[in-house]
Amino acid sequence: MSTASRPEPPADLLFTGGVVYRGPGRSAVSEALEVAVIDGRIAAIDADLTAWRGPATEVVDLAGGMLHAGFVDAHIHPIQGGLERLGCDLSSGSSAQDYARLIADYAQLNPPRGCDASRAWITGGGWAMSAFPGGTPSAAELDALEPIRPVFLYNRDHHGAWANSAALALAGITAETPDPADGRIERLPDGSPQGTLHEGAAALVAAVAPAATPDDEYAALLEAQRYAHSFGITAWQDAIVGDYFGASDTALVYRRALAEGRLTVDVVGALWWDRNRGIEQVPELVAKREAHAAELGPDARFRLSAVKIMADGVVENGTASMLEPYLVLDGAAPSEHPTGIAFVGGQALSEAIVALDAAGFSAHVHVIGDRAVRDALDAFEAAAAANDWASRAATDARRHHLAHLQFVHPDDVARFAALGVTANMQALWACNEPQMRDLTVPLVGTERAATQYPFASILRAVVVDARPRLCAGSDWPVSTPDPWQAIHVAVNRTLPADDPERDPEPLLAHEALTLAVALDAYTAGSAFINGRGPGDAHVTGIIEVGSVADLAATNRDPFAGPEASIHATRNVGTWVAGRRAHG
């Protein structure tokens, strides 16, 4: 702690009247401290910083709440989330009836413009698979709400979409349309499209739906940033930047926000790995990164230092890559992909990781199934041998991580620590709820269900370096970006008591984390992944003298109440480099 006399100049910003959680390496609880900020960085931390006040000092009274480092969302899709908030947003619903009401309301409030209503699309998303039998809503249900205008709505996890008959017709999808290699068209008994499109099949409709304009995407980014700041988020890793299923290159959206002085979050963009190509794309990714860094600087507020690989899909539609076959439900036809789909797996994934690591990228890999997790760890093991990881410092700029980690075989749990690969957890999913009960467990059985989201086991493995074992993100708009809701589940392994989807039985209670560990993952762990950890030029995610003053304040001290009340914690103020961004 600082005991220095009043500096010249005095503090720009002084936090008092509450408690402070400083981050890993300090007390595992909050402490009664004050924090002073000068020129956007933490200048002093002590029990009494009265001497640091000056006539121009802004004093923030925490009113008994807690100050902590700003959250860093390590896996988020902000522009897509912003577009959905500005479009037909179904995220507030939880039942088929809710979605019908929301779609009908949106259609009424947003009538078609011009004379051709058949071309005035309704797009958006946010519906839950658990709201529909088998997780597959039908075109007929949408036709009843909107029979003329094409409707195309992604589900919450964005691994599937719901289309009405008008949209299917414009895409030319019929009984004769074959399933793409990376997806599946849900069909009626006569082979015609039923209305649900899984994985790559959704791209058939997306290709004919109207693309968002650059102005649409810019408005979406600003709305996402405003929304994120309201939850105390000061930085994120955008999990897809680049040419994704024909979408525009959103790096240009970030560059516009930078040029206009409106980008306040600190961002790493993860460039999209085209799963239909191989390592021949690495030089193109390097060229894009280098051109961006040459113009903006290698340590700009927006950096292209990571590459996102989607190794597999999701369990609920049978596309997560598993070591053993899925169970076949009564009355269901055997799948053409009994162990799921490896979009990028085996040798192809190893070659990609070795090449990206050699090129200086951080690899950000989507893995849901236990086969995908093993393939990814095998790939990192190959990169460690090929690229001499043993000679690297703990502060090496390559910060590899695996996102989601729903199923991890027990033999692979300790490999994260052994390889120095971070587990990127979306902790809100680690609980029993309708989708888990009705769609996941029936496909995998109880034995494999006991290997889900093993965050505590990964943390307990032997640590061979100082790298964080855990970081955290929301995957918004798949689920809420509010970190306190995810932290609640990480600690309790249940949804909050007032959530209508809550099952009181914790999901594998032995995998629960402490509040301090979960908070560290969402701050210091994710900051490290983004190149803002100890030893980097700009340190965030902790409250230490010299660190950047990316900070958030809450309405209460979550360490002071029962763990079952963590979800009641609300953000009341957010600061980026000492400047207020919310509250």
Tab-separated table of C-alpha atoms in Angstrom, residues 75-373:
chain	number	residue	atom	x	y	z
A	75	HIS	CA	-15.354	-14.338	-25.679
A	76	ILE	CA	-18.073	-12.069	-27.024
A	77	HIS	CA	-19.760	-11.179	-30.329
A	78	PRO	CA	-20.532	-7.504	-29.705
A	79	ILE	CA	-21.540	-6.348	-33.165
A	80	GLN	CA	-23.863	-9.317	-33.639
A	81	GLY	CA	-25.259	-8.655	-30.179
A	82	GLY	CA	-25.784	-5.009	-30.996
A	83	LEU	CA	-27.514	-5.868	-34.266
A	84	GLU	CA	-29.879	-8.200	-32.437
A	85	ARG	CA	-30.679	-5.546	-29.843
A	86	LEU	CA	-31.529	-3.196	-32.708
A	87	GLY	CA	-33.472	-5.884	-34.615
A	88	CYS	CA	-36.020	-8.535	-33.615
A	89	ASP	CA	-34.553	-9.293	-30.205
A	90	LEU	CA	-35.946	-12.459	-28.591
A	91	SER	CA	-33.470	-12.635	-25.716
A	92	SER	CA	-36.000	-11.506	-23.118
A	93	GLY	CA	-38.262	-14.503	-23.798
A	94	SER	CA	-38.054	-18.087	-22.582
A	95	SER	CA	-41.073	-19.854	-24.123
A	96	ALA	CA	-42.646	-20.360	-27.538
A	97	GLN	CA	-45.454	-18.040	-26.445
A	98	ASP	CA	-42.949	-15.337	-25.483
A	99	TYR	CA	-41.258	-15.560	-28.868
A	100	ALA	CA	-44.559	-15.422	-30.752
A	101	ARG	CA	-45.480	-12.253	-28.879
A	102	LEU	CA	-42.089	-10.622	-29.433
A	103	ILE	CA	-42.068	-11.440	-33.160
A	104	ALA	CA	-45.624	-10.189	-33.638
A	105	ASP	CA	-44.858	-6.980	-31.732
A	106	TYR	CA	-41.715	-6.365	-33.775
A	107	ALA	CA	-43.538	-6.956	-37.059
A	108	GLN	CA	-46.259	-4.491	-36.065
A	109	LEU	CA	-43.801	-1.815	-34.925
A	110	ASN	CA	-41.593	-2.275	-38.005
A	111	PRO	CA	-43.914	-2.502	-41.042
A	112	PRO	CA	-42.396	-3.084	-44.475
A	113	ARG	CA	-41.188	-0.027	-46.330
A	114	GLY	CA	-41.967	0.225	-50.014
A	115	CYS	CA	-44.390	-1.770	-52.106
A	116	ASP	CA	-42.760	-5.233	-52.035
A	117	ALA	CA	-43.451	-6.634	-48.565
A	118	SER	CA	-42.081	-10.032	-49.640
A	119	ARG	CA	-38.558	-8.518	-49.634
A	120	ALA	CA	-38.815	-6.726	-46.271
A	121	TRP	CA	-37.043	-9.231	-44.067
A	122	ILE	CA	-37.432	-9.632	-40.313
A	123	THR	CA	-34.086	-10.643	-38.846
A	124	GLY	CA	-32.709	-11.012	-35.346
A	125	GLY	CA	-32.445	-13.843	-32.862
A	126	GLY	CA	-32.173	-14.988	-29.281
A	127	TRP	CA	-34.601	-17.935	-29.013
A	128	ALA	CA	-33.803	-20.930	-26.807
A	129	MET	CA	-33.893	-24.446	-28.189
A	130	SER	CA	-35.415	-25.695	-24.934
A	131	ALA	CA	-38.621	-23.762	-25.687
A	132	PHE	CA	-39.520	-26.123	-28.554
A	133	PRO	CA	-39.905	-29.920	-28.757
A	134	GLY	CA	-36.588	-31.345	-29.890
A	135	GLY	CA	-35.187	-27.821	-30.034
A	136	THR	CA	-36.569	-27.381	-33.554
A	137	PRO	CA	-39.220	-24.664	-34.104
A	138	SER	CA	-41.073	-24.919	-37.394
A	139	ALA	CA	-41.592	-22.675	-40.380
A	140	ALA	CA	-45.338	-23.194	-39.897
A	141	GLU	CA	-45.152	-21.465	-36.504
A	142	LEU	CA	-43.510	-18.430	-38.106
A	143	ASP	CA	-45.861	-18.506	-41.088
A	144	ALA	CA	-48.790	-18.117	-38.704
A	145	LEU	CA	-47.209	-14.905	-37.421
A	146	GLU	CA	-45.806	-13.554	-40.701
A	147	PRO	CA	-46.856	-15.358	-43.907
A	148	ILE	CA	-45.502	-12.839	-46.440
A	149	ARG	CA	-42.308	-11.231	-45.201
A	150	PRO	CA	-39.231	-13.486	-44.945
A	151	VAL	CA	-38.260	-14.166	-41.314
A	152	PHE	CA	-34.819	-15.435	-40.281
A	153	LEU	CA	-33.906	-15.674	-36.592
A	154	TYR	CA	-30.758	-17.188	-35.086
A	155	ASN	CA	-31.052	-19.168	-31.874
A	156	ARG	CA	-29.230	-18.095	-28.730
A	157	ASP	CA	-26.094	-20.103	-29.416
A	158	HIS	CA	-25.980	-19.075	-33.101
A	159	HIS	CA	-25.421	-22.692	-34.117
A	160	GLY	CA	-28.834	-22.799	-35.740
A	161	ALA	CA	-31.588	-20.604	-37.132
A	162	TRP	CA	-35.355	-20.526	-37.601
A	163	ALA	CA	-36.814	-19.532	-40.970
A	164	ASN	CA	-40.336	-19.169	-42.306
A	165	SER	CA	-41.516	-20.505	-45.651
A	166	ALA	CA	-40.909	-17.210	-47.439
A	167	ALA	CA	-37.252	-17.169	-46.356
A	168	LEU	CA	-36.761	-20.835	-47.256
A	169	ALA	CA	-38.263	-20.224	-50.698
A	170	LEU	CA	-36.019	-17.232	-51.391
A	171	ALA	CA	-33.015	-19.389	-50.446
A	172	GLY	CA	-34.201	-22.121	-52.807
A	173	ILE	CA	-34.259	-24.772	-50.085
A	174	THR	CA	-36.471	-27.711	-51.060
A	175	ALA	CA	-36.701	-31.433	-50.433
A	176	GLU	CA	-34.016	-31.889	-53.079
A	177	THR	CA	-31.515	-29.534	-51.413
A	178	PRO	CA	-28.683	-31.606	-49.920
A	179	ASP	CA	-27.362	-30.977	-46.423
A	180	PRO	CA	-24.121	-29.004	-46.471
A	181	ALA	CA	-21.038	-30.820	-45.175
A	182	ASP	CA	-20.969	-28.648	-42.056
A	183	GLY	CA	-24.660	-28.580	-41.195
A	184	ARG	CA	-28.118	-30.107	-41.446
A	185	ILE	CA	-31.531	-29.071	-42.726
A	186	GLU	CA	-34.280	-30.219	-40.368
A	187	ARG	CA	-36.899	-31.942	-42.536
A	188	LEU	CA	-40.525	-32.994	-42.578
A	189	PRO	CA	-41.423	-36.631	-43.373
A	190	ASP	CA	-41.612	-35.805	-47.101
A	191	GLY	CA	-38.080	-34.355	-47.041
A	192	SER	CA	-39.115	-30.726	-47.350
A	193	PRO	CA	-37.482	-28.188	-45.015
A	194	GLN	CA	-39.126	-28.036	-41.595
A	195	GLY	CA	-37.862	-24.555	-40.679
A	196	THR	CA	-34.863	-25.188	-38.398
A	197	LEU	CA	-31.393	-24.999	-39.952
A	198	HIS	CA	-28.384	-26.322	-38.060
A	199	GLU	CA	-24.832	-24.946	-38.316
A	200	GLY	CA	-23.721	-24.377	-41.936
A	201	ALA	CA	-27.256	-24.950	-43.235
A	202	ALA	CA	-28.214	-21.566	-41.779
A	203	ALA	CA	-25.762	-19.982	-44.209
A	204	LEU	CA	-28.037	-21.000	-47.109
A	205	VAL	CA	-30.623	-18.464	-45.938
A	206	ALA	CA	-28.086	-15.968	-44.593
A	207	ALA	CA	-26.658	-15.732	-48.115
A	208	VAL	CA	-29.907	-14.267	-49.469
A	209	ALA	CA	-30.951	-12.252	-46.400
A	210	PRO	CA	-30.102	-8.538	-46.494
A	211	ALA	CA	-26.651	-7.852	-45.098
A	212	ALA	CA	-26.182	-5.264	-42.397
A	213	THR	CA	-24.860	-1.996	-43.800
A	214	PRO	CA	-21.660	-0.407	-42.454
A	215	ASP	CA	-23.822	2.169	-40.677
A	216	ASP	CA	-25.921	-0.627	-39.153
A	217	GLU	CA	-22.786	-2.325	-37.848
A	218	TYR	CA	-21.386	0.921	-36.507
A	219	ALA	CA	-24.603	1.649	-34.626
A	220	ALA	CA	-24.515	-1.929	-33.322
A	221	LEU	CA	-20.951	-1.557	-32.042
A	222	LEU	CA	-21.792	1.659	-30.197
A	223	GLU	CA	-24.901	0.079	-28.674
A	224	ALA	CA	-22.902	-3.014	-27.649
A	225	GLN	CA	-20.250	-0.808	-26.060
A	226	ARG	CA	-22.858	1.200	-24.140
A	227	TYR	CA	-24.550	-1.992	-22.973
A	228	ALA	CA	-21.256	-3.628	-21.957
A	229	HIS	CA	-20.141	-0.592	-19.964
A	230	SER	CA	-23.431	-0.754	-18.048
A	231	PHE	CA	-22.246	-4.129	-16.664
A	232	GLY	CA	-18.743	-2.931	-15.753
A	233	ILE	CA	-17.062	-4.345	-18.874
A	234	THR	CA	-14.083	-2.274	-20.003
A	235	ALA	CA	-12.463	-4.634	-22.530
A	236	TRP	CA	-13.293	-7.672	-24.615
A	237	GLN	CA	-12.041	-10.174	-27.149
A	238	ASP	CA	-14.312	-10.161	-30.194
A	239	ALA	CA	-14.493	-13.853	-31.025
A	240	ILE	CA	-15.038	-13.395	-34.778
A	241	VAL	CA	-13.533	-10.619	-36.876
A	242	GLY	CA	-13.227	-11.027	-40.627
A	243	ASP	CA	-15.017	-12.840	-43.437
A	244	TYR	CA	-17.431	-15.131	-41.598
A	245	PHE	CA	-20.027	-16.880	-43.766
A	246	GLY	CA	-20.075	-13.863	-46.062
A	247	ALA	CA	-20.405	-11.262	-43.290
A	248	SER	CA	-18.490	-8.024	-43.713
A	249	ASP	CA	-15.099	-7.415	-42.139
A	250	THR	CA	-15.960	-5.833	-38.801
A	251	ALA	CA	-12.373	-4.685	-38.289
A	252	LEU	CA	-13.417	-1.726	-40.421
A	253	VAL	CA	-16.195	-0.914	-37.943
A	254	TYR	CA	-13.718	-0.781	-35.078
A	255	ARG	CA	-11.356	1.364	-37.120
A	256	ARG	CA	-14.136	3.854	-37.771
A	257	ALA	CA	-14.914	4.031	-34.052
A	258	LEU	CA	-11.220	4.615	-33.335
A	259	ALA	CA	-10.939	7.319	-35.990
A	260	GLU	CA	-13.990	9.118	-34.620
A	261	GLY	CA	-12.778	8.850	-31.022
A	262	ARG	CA	-15.759	6.772	-29.927
A	263	LEU	CA	-14.121	3.432	-29.101
A	264	THR	CA	-13.761	3.264	-25.317
A	265	VAL	CA	-13.462	-0.486	-24.780
A	266	ASP	CA	-10.035	-2.099	-25.200
A	267	VAL	CA	-10.377	-4.789	-27.865
A	268	VAL	CA	-8.561	-7.791	-29.254
A	269	GLY	CA	-10.111	-8.975	-32.485
A	270	ALA	CA	-9.825	-12.702	-33.180
A	271	LEU	CA	-9.516	-13.126	-36.942
A	272	TRP	CA	-11.748	-15.839	-38.383
A	273	TRP	CA	-10.112	-19.098	-39.517
A	274	ASP	CA	-11.813	-20.273	-42.715
A	275	ARG	CA	-12.534	-23.927	-41.959
A	276	ASN	CA	-12.783	-24.726	-45.668
A	277	ARG	CA	-9.131	-23.812	-46.161
A	278	GLY	CA	-5.832	-24.813	-44.567
A	279	ILE	CA	-2.568	-23.221	-43.522
A	280	GLU	CA	-2.259	-21.395	-46.852
A	281	GLN	CA	-4.407	-18.681	-45.224
A	282	VAL	CA	-1.832	-17.930	-42.501
A	283	PRO	CA	0.188	-15.434	-44.594
A	284	GLU	CA	-3.037	-13.540	-45.337
A	285	LEU	CA	-3.866	-13.336	-41.628
A	286	VAL	CA	-0.334	-12.156	-40.848
A	287	ALA	CA	-0.535	-9.504	-43.568
A	288	LYS	CA	-3.807	-8.231	-42.177
A	289	ARG	CA	-2.415	-8.066	-38.644
A	290	GLU	CA	0.776	-6.325	-39.740
A	291	ALA	CA	-0.978	-3.783	-41.941
A	292	HIS	CA	-3.309	-2.919	-39.087
A	293	ALA	CA	-0.442	-2.609	-36.579
A	294	ALA	CA	1.624	-0.497	-38.972
A	295	GLU	CA	-1.175	2.039	-39.279
A	296	LEU	CA	-2.484	2.093	-35.708
A	297	GLY	CA	0.473	0.812	-33.699
A	298	PRO	CA	0.968	-2.658	-32.189
A	299	ASP	CA	-0.568	-1.626	-28.849
A	300	ALA	CA	-3.592	0.322	-30.062
A	301	ARG	CA	-7.004	0.127	-28.391
A	302	PHE	CA	-7.997	-2.347	-31.141
A	303	ARG	CA	-5.530	-5.124	-31.990
A	304	LEU	CA	-5.664	-8.145	-34.313
A	305	SER	CA	-3.486	-10.473	-32.266
A	306	ALA	CA	-5.632	-13.631	-32.138
A	307	VAL	CA	-7.206	-16.109	-34.547
A	308	LYS	CA	-10.500	-17.895	-33.856
A	309	ILE	CA	-10.918	-21.526	-34.908
A	310	MET	CA	-14.302	-23.192	-34.545
A	311	ALA	CA	-13.311	-26.808	-34.026
A	312	ASP	CA	-16.835	-28.230	-33.639
A	313	GLY	CA	-20.492	-27.363	-33.070
A	314	VAL	CA	-22.843	-27.922	-30.119
A	315	VAL	CA	-24.281	-30.994	-28.424
A	316	GLU	CA	-27.958	-30.091	-28.745
A	317	ASN	CA	-27.941	-30.495	-32.526
A	318	GLY	CA	-25.420	-33.345	-32.562
A	319	THR	CA	-22.547	-31.363	-34.076
A	320	ALA	CA	-20.175	-31.215	-31.085
A	321	SER	CA	-17.254	-33.544	-31.767
A	322	MET	CA	-17.349	-36.402	-29.234
A	323	LEU	CA	-15.021	-39.319	-28.457
A	324	GLU	CA	-17.954	-41.759	-28.356
A	325	PRO	CA	-21.195	-41.784	-30.370
A	326	TYR	CA	-24.241	-39.855	-29.258
A	327	LEU	CA	-27.127	-41.865	-27.875
A	328	VAL	CA	-29.955	-42.440	-30.372
A	329	LEU	CA	-33.270	-41.228	-28.988
A	330	ASP	CA	-36.406	-43.330	-29.349
A	331	GLY	CA	-37.927	-42.815	-32.772
A	332	ALA	CA	-34.952	-40.903	-34.115
A	333	ALA	CA	-33.116	-41.957	-37.249
A	334	PRO	CA	-29.414	-42.749	-36.858
A	335	SER	CA	-27.239	-39.733	-37.585
A	336	GLU	CA	-24.872	-39.536	-40.535
A	337	HIS	CA	-22.407	-38.100	-38.000
A	338	PRO	CA	-22.709	-40.405	-34.958
A	339	THR	CA	-19.876	-38.673	-33.063
A	340	GLY	CA	-20.673	-35.158	-34.281
A	341	ILE	CA	-18.751	-32.983	-36.718
A	342	ALA	CA	-15.151	-31.878	-36.432
A	343	PHE	CA	-15.181	-28.668	-38.450
A	344	VAL	CA	-11.414	-28.435	-37.910
A	345	GLY	CA	-9.921	-31.440	-36.158
A	346	GLY	CA	-7.134	-33.981	-36.088
A	347	GLN	CA	-4.184	-33.252	-38.352
A	348	ALA	CA	-5.825	-30.168	-39.865
A	349	LEU	CA	-6.179	-28.573	-36.421
A	350	SER	CA	-2.610	-29.466	-35.440
A	351	GLU	CA	-1.241	-27.935	-38.623
A	352	ALA	CA	-3.274	-24.789	-38.058
A	353	ILE	CA	-2.188	-24.326	-34.429
A	354	VAL	CA	1.483	-24.996	-35.183
A	355	ALA	CA	1.434	-22.460	-38.020
A	356	LEU	CA	-0.480	-19.791	-36.109
A	357	ASP	CA	1.752	-20.152	-33.070
A	358	ALA	CA	4.855	-19.862	-35.237
A	359	ALA	CA	3.370	-16.717	-36.778
A	360	GLY	CA	2.953	-15.125	-33.342
A	361	PHE	CA	-0.836	-15.382	-33.041
A	362	SER	CA	-2.821	-16.344	-29.965
A	363	ALA	CA	-5.147	-19.209	-30.879
A	364	HIS	CA	-8.736	-18.909	-29.615
A	365	VAL	CA	-10.442	-22.257	-30.212
A	366	HIS	CA	-14.142	-23.107	-29.845
A	367	VAL	CA	-14.409	-26.590	-28.315
A	368	ILE	CA	-17.603	-28.154	-26.939
A	369	GLY	CA	-17.169	-31.915	-27.308
A	370	ASP	CA	-14.509	-34.025	-25.614
A	371	ARG	CA	-13.020	-35.069	-28.970
A	372	ALA	CA	-12.656	-31.413	-29.953
A	373	VAL	CA	-10.967	-30.636	-26.624
